[in-house]
């Protein structure tokens, strides 16, 4: 019998199961694509030492170690992004495989292994580097396994009486990395050499201390040296705390039991993942998203995802992707796309299972390269997360379609909102030191609607649900701007459906008390990455809005500042001033004291047919300002008294039946529709970076459905 | 025997047919994309997502030069089974292609795959 996987045809001349770039100084992509390493001697010795019950207790002990470490780091750090939770702490096997991860950004933990494996293979026995107790390593090079240069990773080996028993590692978004643009993001970068320093598994400390010369080098390379120094020290302190805790377990259980136990946790996760997969229907599933920018320029970019589920295994195929363009930073790497899927897999698809690399063992990733998803070496990478996130969004949609007819329907939903417009600031803060970074508004993403209810508002960070958008007062002190309003009200600014998407946190900030330099980058100015599910409409796009030469400070002094919401600014212009609606990818610009910025991450997509939404829920949305009267009647087809919001249920049902009949009247049979549809094509200037239309890799593709290759 | 595959789609396993979950009406063979059995309608996305600001391009709605909505309706009851947001003229998505034989084995008592 032909397997489903055998039906997939990979294009010749492209790579799928590995990176589109080769080995270089400090990186070896072959190491990154490997699955969990074979059992080492100490892992084999200790593999069966713990009973099943003891293994469970051991897991919970290790989990408390990484969760405590997360608390330690957040308490020591003064980096706002770390304070907001954009980080992870984790314990790895002696071979460098992820065994136990804290809540936070799981994909960071799935990237940190790259430096451990490289060190073990290339530096451990190198007389100029070596690997000893007390060593501290650091990396941020995307080619070596990082996300992008602003994400920085620190690792310490854990030795017991000269034997390597584990690794303690932390990863998180630090921000400024000395790139051309403040804050690390450079939407106009055309090569990686414009994106700051790139370190790949560098030993920055020995004997449990950071080397002074390395600290000076790093701090001298960034715009916020004070923050950076405190931040790096807090990372090392966190690793040290994990090391101490792990060694206590070693003293209690013995080194082999700890190393073997860590490895067995990975195998246990792998077994449980396969078991879960076997309970889900076999088939081929697809979803597709498009991006509207390459960074400096607008342009359509294609990111399709196909998932082949068969038995206890699953293949994730990213094929037919737009080629690399070399004109902007929206390029992901093979390992970033793979690791990013943990965002969906750990929190939804494999929810309840131990989040470690074992959950990836039954999965095969085929990511076409060279492409924007599996990019070559010298392109710019800082915004590669746009591509990897688009794959996650599609995987979330696919996963929900797989899980509906399974015992895991409770995990069915539209994805988190991910229409990023990240404002990146640089300037002096109230404490007088230079600060730079992105706002944490993204941590207030709206949840997609669920199979049994509306999406929650401002739920968490797209990349990590257990995050915080930060305290306003903290931001006012630490950042070179002031938050003047935060709220949820974005009228008509979410995905409609039987269940509606949740609203993002909407933040209005101001350059104050000093001028600030601000740039921004984003994903969705005219399209969206917030899909709906099963007929639910999508969360809409969100471009950038700045309001200069405004009267906000004057109104504040008079106590007359109006309520600032998305709607009151974008639609009603309740502040006087010059409104600039523009692309979210904008070069750094200096803003004057009092200039105002609107920022959010978009809102979640809807679930199901709008005509099936409870009319009373529609009225609640009207009452709360979530939707306008226009949407209530035009989209939801609810008949009601606009003064009392009392629903006329009979008239509503009649109007909805009328609309259902209108759909049948205007809808075309497939064969009558498809010819006219396929004859259309986007304007040529939108396709500059797309590749061949409509399939970038198959000239003249003319089938009614994509992905059907002979 | 009918198996519910999505919010709006069932599969009749004996007849191997996609059916509407709401009205029970037949759509098409379960070995074909269910979208072939639906009624299709192309929308300017601004009909649903009205621009919020007055800017001609950056207005918090979708630009129809970049994307259109295709709605898929049950031909019998008019429920919206699914929709797609695609650039104009882009091929559609065969989003769910179940292994019908494996599904039949599962429900014949053979358990999950």
PDB file of N, CA, C and O in Angstrom, chain A residues 643-707:
ATOM      1  N   UNK A 643     -31.822  51.498  20.922  1.00  0.00           N
ATOM      2  CA  UNK A 643     -31.769  52.207  22.207  1.00  0.00           C
ATOM      3  C   UNK A 643     -31.679  51.230  23.379  1.00  0.00           C
ATOM      4  O   UNK A 643     -30.875  51.387  24.285  1.00  0.00           O
ATOM      5  N   UNK A 644     -32.495  50.186  23.330  1.00  0.00           N
ATOM      6  CA  UNK A 644     -32.537  49.246  24.468  1.00  0.00           C
ATOM      7  C   UNK A 644     -31.658  48.028  24.240  1.00  0.00           C
ATOM      8  O   UNK A 644     -31.411  47.258  25.167  1.00  0.00           O
ATOM      9  N   UNK A 645     -31.201  47.818  23.023  1.00  0.00           N
ATOM     10  CA  UNK A 645     -30.445  46.625  22.624  1.00  0.00           C
ATOM     11  C   UNK A 645     -31.258  45.341  22.863  1.00  0.00           C
ATOM     12  O   UNK A 645     -30.708  44.277  23.137  1.00  0.00           O
ATOM     13  N   UNK A 646     -32.546  45.454  22.771  1.00  0.00           N
ATOM     14  CA  UNK A 646     -33.412  44.282  22.915  1.00  0.00           C
ATOM     15  C   UNK A 646     -33.543  43.610  21.544  1.00  0.00           C
ATOM     16  O   UNK A 646     -33.875  44.260  20.557  1.00  0.00           O
ATOM     17  N   UNK A 647     -33.293  42.303  21.534  1.00  0.00           N
ATOM     18  CA  UNK A 647     -33.290  41.561  20.270  1.00  0.00           C
ATOM     19  C   UNK A 647     -34.710  41.162  19.886  1.00  0.00           C
ATOM     20  O   UNK A 647     -35.483  40.693  20.727  1.00  0.00           O
ATOM     21  N   UNK A 648     -35.020  41.320  18.618  1.00  0.00           N
ATOM     22  CA  UNK A 648     -36.250  40.755  18.056  1.00  0.00           C
ATOM     23  C   UNK A 648     -35.863  39.408  17.462  1.00  0.00           C
ATOM     24  O   UNK A 648     -35.367  39.322  16.337  1.00  0.00           O
ATOM     25  N   UNK A 649     -36.054  38.344  18.233  1.00  0.00           N
ATOM     26  CA  UNK A 649     -35.542  37.036  17.828  1.00  0.00           C
ATOM     27  C   UNK A 649     -36.220  36.514  16.565  1.00  0.00           C
ATOM     28  O   UNK A 649     -35.567  35.919  15.706  1.00  0.00           O
ATOM     29  N   UNK A 650     -37.515  36.714  16.469  1.00  0.00           N
ATOM     30  CA  UNK A 650     -38.225  36.206  15.286  1.00  0.00           C
ATOM     31  C   UNK A 650     -37.758  36.928  14.029  1.00  0.00           C
ATOM     32  O   UNK A 650     -37.481  36.299  12.995  1.00  0.00           O
ATOM     33  N   UNK A 651     -37.637  38.241  14.148  1.00  0.00           N
ATOM     34  CA  UNK A 651     -37.179  39.007  12.969  1.00  0.00           C
ATOM     35  C   UNK A 651     -35.727  38.673  12.628  1.00  0.00           C
ATOM     36  O   UNK A 651     -35.348  38.629  11.451  1.00  0.00           O
ATOM     37  N   UNK A 652     -34.935  38.417  13.678  1.00  0.00           N
ATOM     38  CA  UNK A 652     -33.538  38.055  13.437  1.00  0.00           C
ATOM     39  C   UNK A 652     -33.451  36.729  12.680  1.00  0.00           C
ATOM     40  O   UNK A 652     -32.704  36.600  11.701  1.00  0.00           O
ATOM     41  N   UNK A 653     -34.232  35.757  13.125  1.00  0.00           N
ATOM     42  CA  UNK A 653     -34.182  34.451  12.465  1.00  0.00           C
ATOM     43  C   UNK A 653     -34.657  34.564  11.017  1.00  0.00           C
ATOM     44  O   UNK A 653     -34.101  33.940  10.107  1.00  0.00           O
ATOM     45  N   UNK A 654     -35.662  35.398  10.824  1.00  0.00           N
ATOM     46  CA  UNK A 654     -36.165  35.590   9.456  1.00  0.00           C
ATOM     47  C   UNK A 654     -35.093  36.248   8.577  1.00  0.00           C
ATOM     48  O   UNK A 654     -34.872  35.845   7.432  1.00  0.00           O
ATOM     49  N   UNK A 655     -34.406  37.245   9.159  1.00  0.00           N
ATOM     50  CA  UNK A 655     -33.369  37.938   8.388  1.00  0.00           C
ATOM     51  C   UNK A 655     -32.204  36.995   8.084  1.00  0.00           C
ATOM     52  O   UNK A 655     -31.629  37.017   6.989  1.00  0.00           O
ATOM     53  N   UNK A 656     -31.870  36.172   9.050  1.00  0.00           N
ATOM     54  CA  UNK A 656     -30.762  35.226   8.838  1.00  0.00           C
ATOM     55  C   UNK A 656     -31.144  34.173   7.791  1.00  0.00           C
ATOM     56  O   UNK A 656     -30.315  33.784   6.960  1.00  0.00           O
ATOM     57  N   UNK A 657     -32.380  33.706   7.839  1.00  0.00           N
ATOM     58  CA  UNK A 657     -32.830  32.750   6.809  1.00  0.00           C
ATOM     59  C   UNK A 657     -32.807  33.392   5.424  1.00  0.00           C
ATOM     60  O   UNK A 657     -32.449  32.756   4.431  1.00  0.00           O
ATOM     61  N   UNK A 658     -33.175  34.655   5.407  1.00  0.00           N
ATOM     62  CA  UNK A 658     -33.144  35.399   4.135  1.00  0.00           C
ATOM     63  C   UNK A 658     -31.705  35.449   3.601  1.00  0.00           C
ATOM     64  O   UNK A 658     -31.460  35.264   2.410  1.00  0.00           O
ATOM     65  N   UNK A 659     -30.736  35.691   4.506  1.00  0.00           N
ATOM     66  CA  UNK A 659     -29.341  35.752   4.085  1.00  0.00           C
ATOM     67  C   UNK A 659     -28.846  34.378   3.618  1.00  0.00           C
ATOM     68  O   UNK A 659     -28.088  34.266   2.650  1.00  0.00           O
ATOM     69  N   UNK A 660     -29.280  33.318   4.297  1.00  0.00           N
ATOM     70  CA  UNK A 660     -28.887  31.967   3.861  1.00  0.00           C
ATOM     71  C   UNK A 660     -29.405  31.704   2.442  1.00  0.00           C
ATOM     72  O   UNK A 660     -28.696  31.129   1.612  1.00  0.00           O
ATOM     73  N   UNK A 661     -30.614  32.127   2.187  1.00  0.00           N
ATOM     74  CA  UNK A 661     -31.162  31.944   0.843  1.00  0.00           C
ATOM     75  C   UNK A 661     -30.423  32.822  -0.170  1.00  0.00           C
ATOM     76  O   UNK A 661     -30.190  32.412  -1.314  1.00  0.00           O
ATOM     77  N   UNK A 662     -30.021  34.001   0.269  1.00  0.00           N
ATOM     78  CA  UNK A 662     -29.256  34.891  -0.625  1.00  0.00           C
ATOM     79  C   UNK A 662     -27.897  34.258  -0.966  1.00  0.00           C
ATOM     80  O   UNK A 662     -27.404  34.376  -2.097  1.00  0.00           O
ATOM     81  N   UNK A 663     -27.287  33.585   0.018  1.00  0.00           N
ATOM     82  CA  UNK A 663     -26.021  32.893  -0.255  1.00  0.00           C
ATOM     83  C   UNK A 663     -26.223  31.824  -1.327  1.00  0.00           C
ATOM     84  O   UNK A 663     -25.394  31.683  -2.243  1.00  0.00           O
ATOM     85  N   UNK A 664     -27.302  31.061  -1.175  1.00  0.00           N
ATOM     86  CA  UNK A 664     -27.552  29.996  -2.154  1.00  0.00           C
ATOM     87  C   UNK A 664     -27.789  30.599  -3.537  1.00  0.00           C
ATOM     88  O   UNK A 664     -27.343  30.054  -4.563  1.00  0.00           O
ATOM     89  N   UNK A 665     -28.416  31.749  -3.547  1.00  0.00           N
ATOM     90  CA  UNK A 665     -28.702  32.387  -4.835  1.00  0.00           C
ATOM     91  C   UNK A 665     -27.435  32.947  -5.494  1.00  0.00           C
ATOM     92  O   UNK A 665     -27.249  32.843  -6.705  1.00  0.00           O
ATOM     93  N   UNK A 666     -26.543  33.538  -4.680  1.00  0.00           N
ATOM     94  CA  UNK A 666     -25.362  34.172  -5.290  1.00  0.00           C
ATOM     95  C   UNK A 666     -24.180  33.214  -5.431  1.00  0.00           C
ATOM     96  O   UNK A 666     -23.268  33.455  -6.219  1.00  0.00           O
ATOM     97  N   UNK A 667     -24.160  32.134  -4.656  1.00  0.00           N
ATOM     98  CA  UNK A 667     -23.049  31.191  -4.728  1.00  0.00           C
ATOM     99  C   UNK A 667     -23.046  30.453  -6.058  1.00  0.00           C
ATOM    100  O   UNK A 667     -24.090  30.153  -6.625  1.00  0.00           O
ATOM    101  N   UNK A 668     -21.842  30.183  -6.543  1.00  0.00           N
ATOM    102  CA  UNK A 668     -21.716  29.480  -7.823  1.00  0.00           C
ATOM    103  C   UNK A 668     -21.234  28.054  -7.595  1.00  0.00           C
ATOM    104  O   UNK A 668     -20.450  27.804  -6.681  1.00  0.00           O
ATOM    105  N   UNK A 669     -21.693  27.153  -8.452  1.00  0.00           N
ATOM    106  CA  UNK A 669     -21.139  25.809  -8.437  1.00  0.00           C
ATOM    107  C   UNK A 669     -19.646  25.884  -8.729  1.00  0.00           C
ATOM    108  O   UNK A 669     -19.182  26.790  -9.441  1.00  0.00           O
ATOM    109  N   UNK A 670     -18.897  24.910  -8.218  1.00  0.00           N
ATOM    110  CA  UNK A 670     -17.438  24.946  -8.334  1.00  0.00           C
ATOM    111  C   UNK A 670     -16.989  25.146  -9.785  1.00  0.00           C
ATOM    112  O   UNK A 670     -16.156  26.019 -10.074  1.00  0.00           O
ATOM    113  N   UNK A 671     -17.543  24.337 -10.681  1.00  0.00           N
ATOM    114  CA  UNK A 671     -17.083  24.410 -12.074  1.00  0.00           C
ATOM    115  C   UNK A 671     -17.435  25.748 -12.720  1.00  0.00           C
ATOM    116  O   UNK A 671     -16.762  26.185 -13.654  1.00  0.00           O
ATOM    117  N   UNK A 672     -18.490  26.378 -12.233  1.00  0.00           N
ATOM    118  CA  UNK A 672     -18.867  27.690 -12.778  1.00  0.00           C
ATOM    119  C   UNK A 672     -18.016  28.811 -12.199  1.00  0.00           C
ATOM    120  O   UNK A 672     -17.897  29.889 -12.774  1.00  0.00           O
ATOM    121  N   UNK A 673     -17.449  28.545 -11.043  1.00  0.00           N
ATOM    122  CA  UNK A 673     -16.697  29.590 -10.334  1.00  0.00           C
ATOM    123  C   UNK A 673     -15.215  29.587 -10.695  1.00  0.00           C
ATOM    124  O   UNK A 673     -14.601  30.638 -10.902  1.00  0.00           O
ATOM    125  N   UNK A 674     -14.624  28.391 -10.783  1.00  0.00           N
ATOM    126  CA  UNK A 674     -13.178  28.276 -10.688  1.00  0.00           C
ATOM    127  C   UNK A 674     -12.448  28.906 -11.890  1.00  0.00           C
ATOM    128  O   UNK A 674     -11.368  29.481 -11.740  1.00  0.00           O
ATOM    129  N   UNK A 675     -13.025  28.813 -13.059  1.00  0.00           N
ATOM    130  CA  UNK A 675     -12.351  29.371 -14.236  1.00  0.00           C
ATOM    131  C   UNK A 675     -12.166  30.874 -14.122  1.00  0.00           C
ATOM    132  O   UNK A 675     -11.071  31.404 -14.347  1.00  0.00           O
ATOM    133  N   UNK A 676     -13.230  31.547 -13.750  1.00  0.00           N
ATOM    134  CA  UNK A 676     -13.151  33.001 -13.606  1.00  0.00           C
ATOM    135  C   UNK A 676     -12.215  33.417 -12.487  1.00  0.00           C
ATOM    136  O   UNK A 676     -11.489  34.414 -12.585  1.00  0.00           O
ATOM    137  N   UNK A 677     -12.235  32.634 -11.406  1.00  0.00           N
ATOM    138  CA  UNK A 677     -11.344  32.942 -10.277  1.00  0.00           C
ATOM    139  C   UNK A 677      -9.884  32.798 -10.689  1.00  0.00           C
ATOM    140  O   UNK A 677      -9.072  33.694 -10.457  1.00  0.00           O
ATOM    141  N   UNK A 678      -9.538  31.654 -11.299  1.00  0.00           N
ATOM    142  CA  UNK A 678      -8.127  31.404 -11.633  1.00  0.00           C
ATOM    143  C   UNK A 678      -7.611  32.339 -12.729  1.00  0.00           C
ATOM    144  O   UNK A 678      -6.405  32.476 -12.902  1.00  0.00           O
ATOM    145  N   UNK A 679      -8.519  32.960 -13.462  1.00  0.00           N
ATOM    146  CA  UNK A 679      -8.088  33.887 -14.519  1.00  0.00           C
ATOM    147  C   UNK A 679      -7.562  35.192 -13.938  1.00  0.00           C
ATOM    148  O   UNK A 679      -6.910  35.978 -14.626  1.00  0.00           O
ATOM    149  N   UNK A 680      -7.836  35.422 -12.656  1.00  0.00           N
ATOM    150  CA  UNK A 680      -7.360  36.647 -12.023  1.00  0.00           C
ATOM    151  C   UNK A 680      -5.902  36.490 -11.586  1.00  0.00           C
ATOM    152  O   UNK A 680      -5.385  35.383 -11.472  1.00  0.00           O
ATOM    153  N   UNK A 681      -5.284  37.617 -11.318  1.00  0.00           N
ATOM    154  CA  UNK A 681      -3.890  37.592 -10.875  1.00  0.00           C
ATOM    155  C   UNK A 681      -3.592  38.926 -10.183  1.00  0.00           C
ATOM    156  O   UNK A 681      -4.065  39.982 -10.632  1.00  0.00           O
ATOM    157  N   UNK A 682      -2.816  38.903  -9.084  1.00  0.00           N
ATOM    158  CA  UNK A 682      -2.449  40.186  -8.476  1.00  0.00           C
ATOM    159  C   UNK A 682      -1.639  41.051  -9.445  1.00  0.00           C
ATOM    160  O   UNK A 682      -1.009  40.544 -10.369  1.00  0.00           O
ATOM    161  N   UNK A 683      -1.643  42.340  -9.191  1.00  0.00           N
ATOM    162  CA  UNK A 683      -0.880  43.259 -10.040  1.00  0.00           C
ATOM    163  C   UNK A 683       0.605  42.891 -10.000  1.00  0.00           C
ATOM    164  O   UNK A 683       1.122  42.469  -8.959  1.00  0.00           O
ATOM    165  N   UNK A 684       1.266  43.076 -11.136  1.00  0.00           N
ATOM    166  CA  UNK A 684       2.653  42.600 -11.274  1.00  0.00           C
ATOM    167  C   UNK A 684       3.577  43.150 -10.205  1.00  0.00           C
ATOM    168  O   UNK A 684       4.464  42.453  -9.715  1.00  0.00           O
ATOM    169  N   UNK A 685       3.401  44.418  -9.816  1.00  0.00           N
ATOM    170  CA  UNK A 685       4.348  44.993  -8.863  1.00  0.00           C
ATOM    171  C   UNK A 685       4.240  44.347  -7.479  1.00  0.00           C
ATOM    172  O   UNK A 685       5.160  44.479  -6.668  1.00  0.00           O
ATOM    173  N   UNK A 686       3.148  43.658  -7.229  1.00  0.00           N
ATOM    174  CA  UNK A 686       3.027  42.952  -5.957  1.00  0.00           C
ATOM    175  C   UNK A 686       3.772  41.623  -5.971  1.00  0.00           C
ATOM    176  O   UNK A 686       3.991  41.011  -4.926  1.00  0.00           O
ATOM    177  N   UNK A 687       4.148  41.159  -7.162  1.00  0.00           N
ATOM    178  CA  UNK A 687       4.725  39.819  -7.300  1.00  0.00           C
ATOM    179  C   UNK A 687       6.238  39.842  -7.504  1.00  0.00           C
ATOM    180  O   UNK A 687       6.832  38.814  -7.850  1.00  0.00           O
ATOM    181  N   UNK A 688       6.865  40.981  -7.286  1.00  0.00           N
ATOM    182  CA  UNK A 688       8.298  41.118  -7.547  1.00  0.00           C
ATOM    183  C   UNK A 688       9.125  40.064  -6.816  1.00  0.00           C
ATOM    184  O   UNK A 688      10.093  39.534  -7.360  1.00  0.00           O
ATOM    185  N   UNK A 689       8.743  39.746  -5.598  1.00  0.00           N
ATOM    186  CA  UNK A 689       9.548  38.831  -4.775  1.00  0.00           C
ATOM    187  C   UNK A 689       8.831  37.503  -4.521  1.00  0.00           C
ATOM    188  O   UNK A 689       9.218  36.741  -3.646  1.00  0.00           O
ATOM    189  N   UNK A 690       7.797  37.255  -5.277  1.00  0.00           N
ATOM    190  CA  UNK A 690       6.928  36.109  -5.024  1.00  0.00           C
ATOM    191  C   UNK A 690       7.481  34.810  -5.599  1.00  0.00           C
ATOM    192  O   UNK A 690       7.321  33.741  -5.025  1.00  0.00           O
ATOM    193  N   UNK A 691       8.167  34.884  -6.756  1.00  0.00           N
ATOM    194  CA  UNK A 691       8.488  33.693  -7.538  1.00  0.00           C
ATOM    195  C   UNK A 691       7.445  33.531  -8.620  1.00  0.00           C
ATOM    196  O   UNK A 691       6.649  34.439  -8.877  1.00  0.00           O
ATOM    197  N   UNK A 692       7.420  32.380  -9.282  1.00  0.00           N
ATOM    198  CA  UNK A 692       6.416  32.162 -10.328  1.00  0.00           C
ATOM    199  C   UNK A 692       5.020  32.207  -9.724  1.00  0.00           C
ATOM    200  O   UNK A 692       4.795  31.757  -8.600  1.00  0.00           O
ATOM    201  N   UNK A 693       4.106  32.755 -10.476  1.00  0.00           N
ATOM    202  CA  UNK A 693       2.706  32.802 -10.044  1.00  0.00           C
ATOM    203  C   UNK A 693       1.951  31.621 -10.654  1.00  0.00           C
ATOM    204  O   UNK A 693       2.128  31.378 -11.852  1.00  0.00           O
ATOM    205  N   UNK A 694       1.120  30.922  -9.929  1.00  0.00           N
ATOM    206  CA  UNK A 694       0.809  31.083  -8.495  1.00  0.00           C
ATOM    207  C   UNK A 694       1.693  30.220  -7.589  1.00  0.00           C
ATOM    208  O   UNK A 694       1.686  30.424  -6.392  1.00  0.00           O
ATOM    209  N   UNK A 695       2.410  29.239  -8.175  1.00  0.00           N
ATOM    210  CA  UNK A 695       3.321  28.424  -7.357  1.00  0.00           C
ATOM    211  C   UNK A 695       4.743  28.877  -7.650  1.00  0.00           C
ATOM    212  O   UNK A 695       5.224  28.711  -8.774  1.00  0.00           O
ATOM    213  N   UNK A 696       5.413  29.442  -6.672  1.00  0.00           N
ATOM    214  CA  UNK A 696       6.743  30.016  -6.921  1.00  0.00           C
ATOM    215  C   UNK A 696       7.735  29.034  -7.496  1.00  0.00           C
ATOM    216  O   UNK A 696       8.717  29.430  -8.129  1.00  0.00           O
ATOM    217  N   UNK A 697       7.489  27.732  -7.321  1.00  0.00           N
ATOM    218  CA  UNK A 697       8.462  26.720  -7.751  1.00  0.00           C
ATOM    219  C   UNK A 697       7.997  25.916  -8.960  1.00  0.00           C
ATOM    220  O   UNK A 697       8.722  25.053  -9.422  1.00  0.00           O
ATOM    221  N   UNK A 698       6.778  26.162  -9.421  1.00  0.00           N
ATOM    222  CA  UNK A 698       6.248  25.375 -10.543  1.00  0.00           C
ATOM    223  C   UNK A 698       5.702  26.325 -11.606  1.00  0.00           C
ATOM    224  O   UNK A 698       4.542  26.745 -11.541  1.00  0.00           O
ATOM    225  N   UNK A 699       6.535  26.677 -12.596  1.00  0.00           N
ATOM    226  CA  UNK A 699       6.063  27.588 -13.644  1.00  0.00           C
ATOM    227  C   UNK A 699       4.826  27.030 -14.343  1.00  0.00           C
ATOM    228  O   UNK A 699       4.763  25.837 -14.655  1.00  0.00           O
ATOM    229  N   UNK A 700       3.846  27.870 -14.536  1.00  0.00           N
ATOM    230  CA  UNK A 700       2.647  27.485 -15.275  1.00  0.00           C
ATOM    231  C   UNK A 700       1.656  26.634 -14.494  1.00  0.00           C
ATOM    232  O   UNK A 700       0.774  26.016 -15.076  1.00  0.00           O
ATOM    233  N   UNK A 701       1.774  26.632 -13.190  1.00  0.00           N
ATOM    234  CA  UNK A 701       0.844  25.818 -12.384  1.00  0.00           C
ATOM    235  C   UNK A 701      -0.590  26.258 -12.663  1.00  0.00           C
ATOM    236  O   UNK A 701      -0.913  27.441 -12.546  1.00  0.00           O
ATOM    237  N   UNK A 702      -1.452  25.297 -13.026  1.00  0.00           N
ATOM    238  CA  UNK A 702      -2.806  25.697 -13.438  1.00  0.00           C
ATOM    239  C   UNK A 702      -3.903  24.846 -12.809  1.00  0.00           C
ATOM    240  O   UNK A 702      -5.011  24.787 -13.327  1.00  0.00           O
ATOM    241  N   UNK A 703      -3.600  24.179 -11.710  1.00  0.00           N
ATOM    242  CA  UNK A 703      -4.629  23.340 -11.082  1.00  0.00           C
ATOM    243  C   UNK A 703      -5.506  24.194 -10.152  1.00  0.00           C
ATOM    244  O   UNK A 703      -5.073  25.231  -9.659  1.00  0.00           O
ATOM    245  N   UNK A 704      -6.739  23.733  -9.921  1.00  0.00           N
ATOM    246  CA  UNK A 704      -7.638  24.542  -9.079  1.00  0.00           C
ATOM    247  C   UNK A 704      -7.241  24.568  -7.610  1.00  0.00           C
ATOM    248  O   UNK A 704      -7.608  25.487  -6.886  1.00  0.00           O
ATOM    249  N   UNK A 705      -6.520  23.532  -7.152  1.00  0.00           N
ATOM    250  CA  UNK A 705      -6.038  23.494  -5.769  1.00  0.00           C
ATOM    251  C   UNK A 705      -4.518  23.490  -5.784  1.00  0.00           C
ATOM    252  O   UNK A 705      -3.897  22.838  -6.627  1.00  0.00           O
ATOM    253  N   UNK A 706      -3.917  24.213  -4.833  1.00  0.00           N
ATOM    254  CA  UNK A 706      -2.453  24.230  -4.771  1.00  0.00           C
ATOM    255  C   UNK A 706      -1.937  22.946  -4.128  1.00  0.00           C
ATOM    256  O   UNK A 706      -2.656  22.260  -3.410  1.00  0.00           O
ATOM    257  N   UNK A 707      -0.683  22.643  -4.405  1.00  0.00           N
ATOM    258  CA  UNK A 707      -0.046  21.498  -3.759  1.00  0.00           C
ATOM    259  C   UNK A 707      -0.305  20.167  -4.431  1.00  0.00           C
ATOM    260  O   UNK A 707       0.049  19.124  -3.898  1.00  0.00           O
TER     261      UNK A 707
END
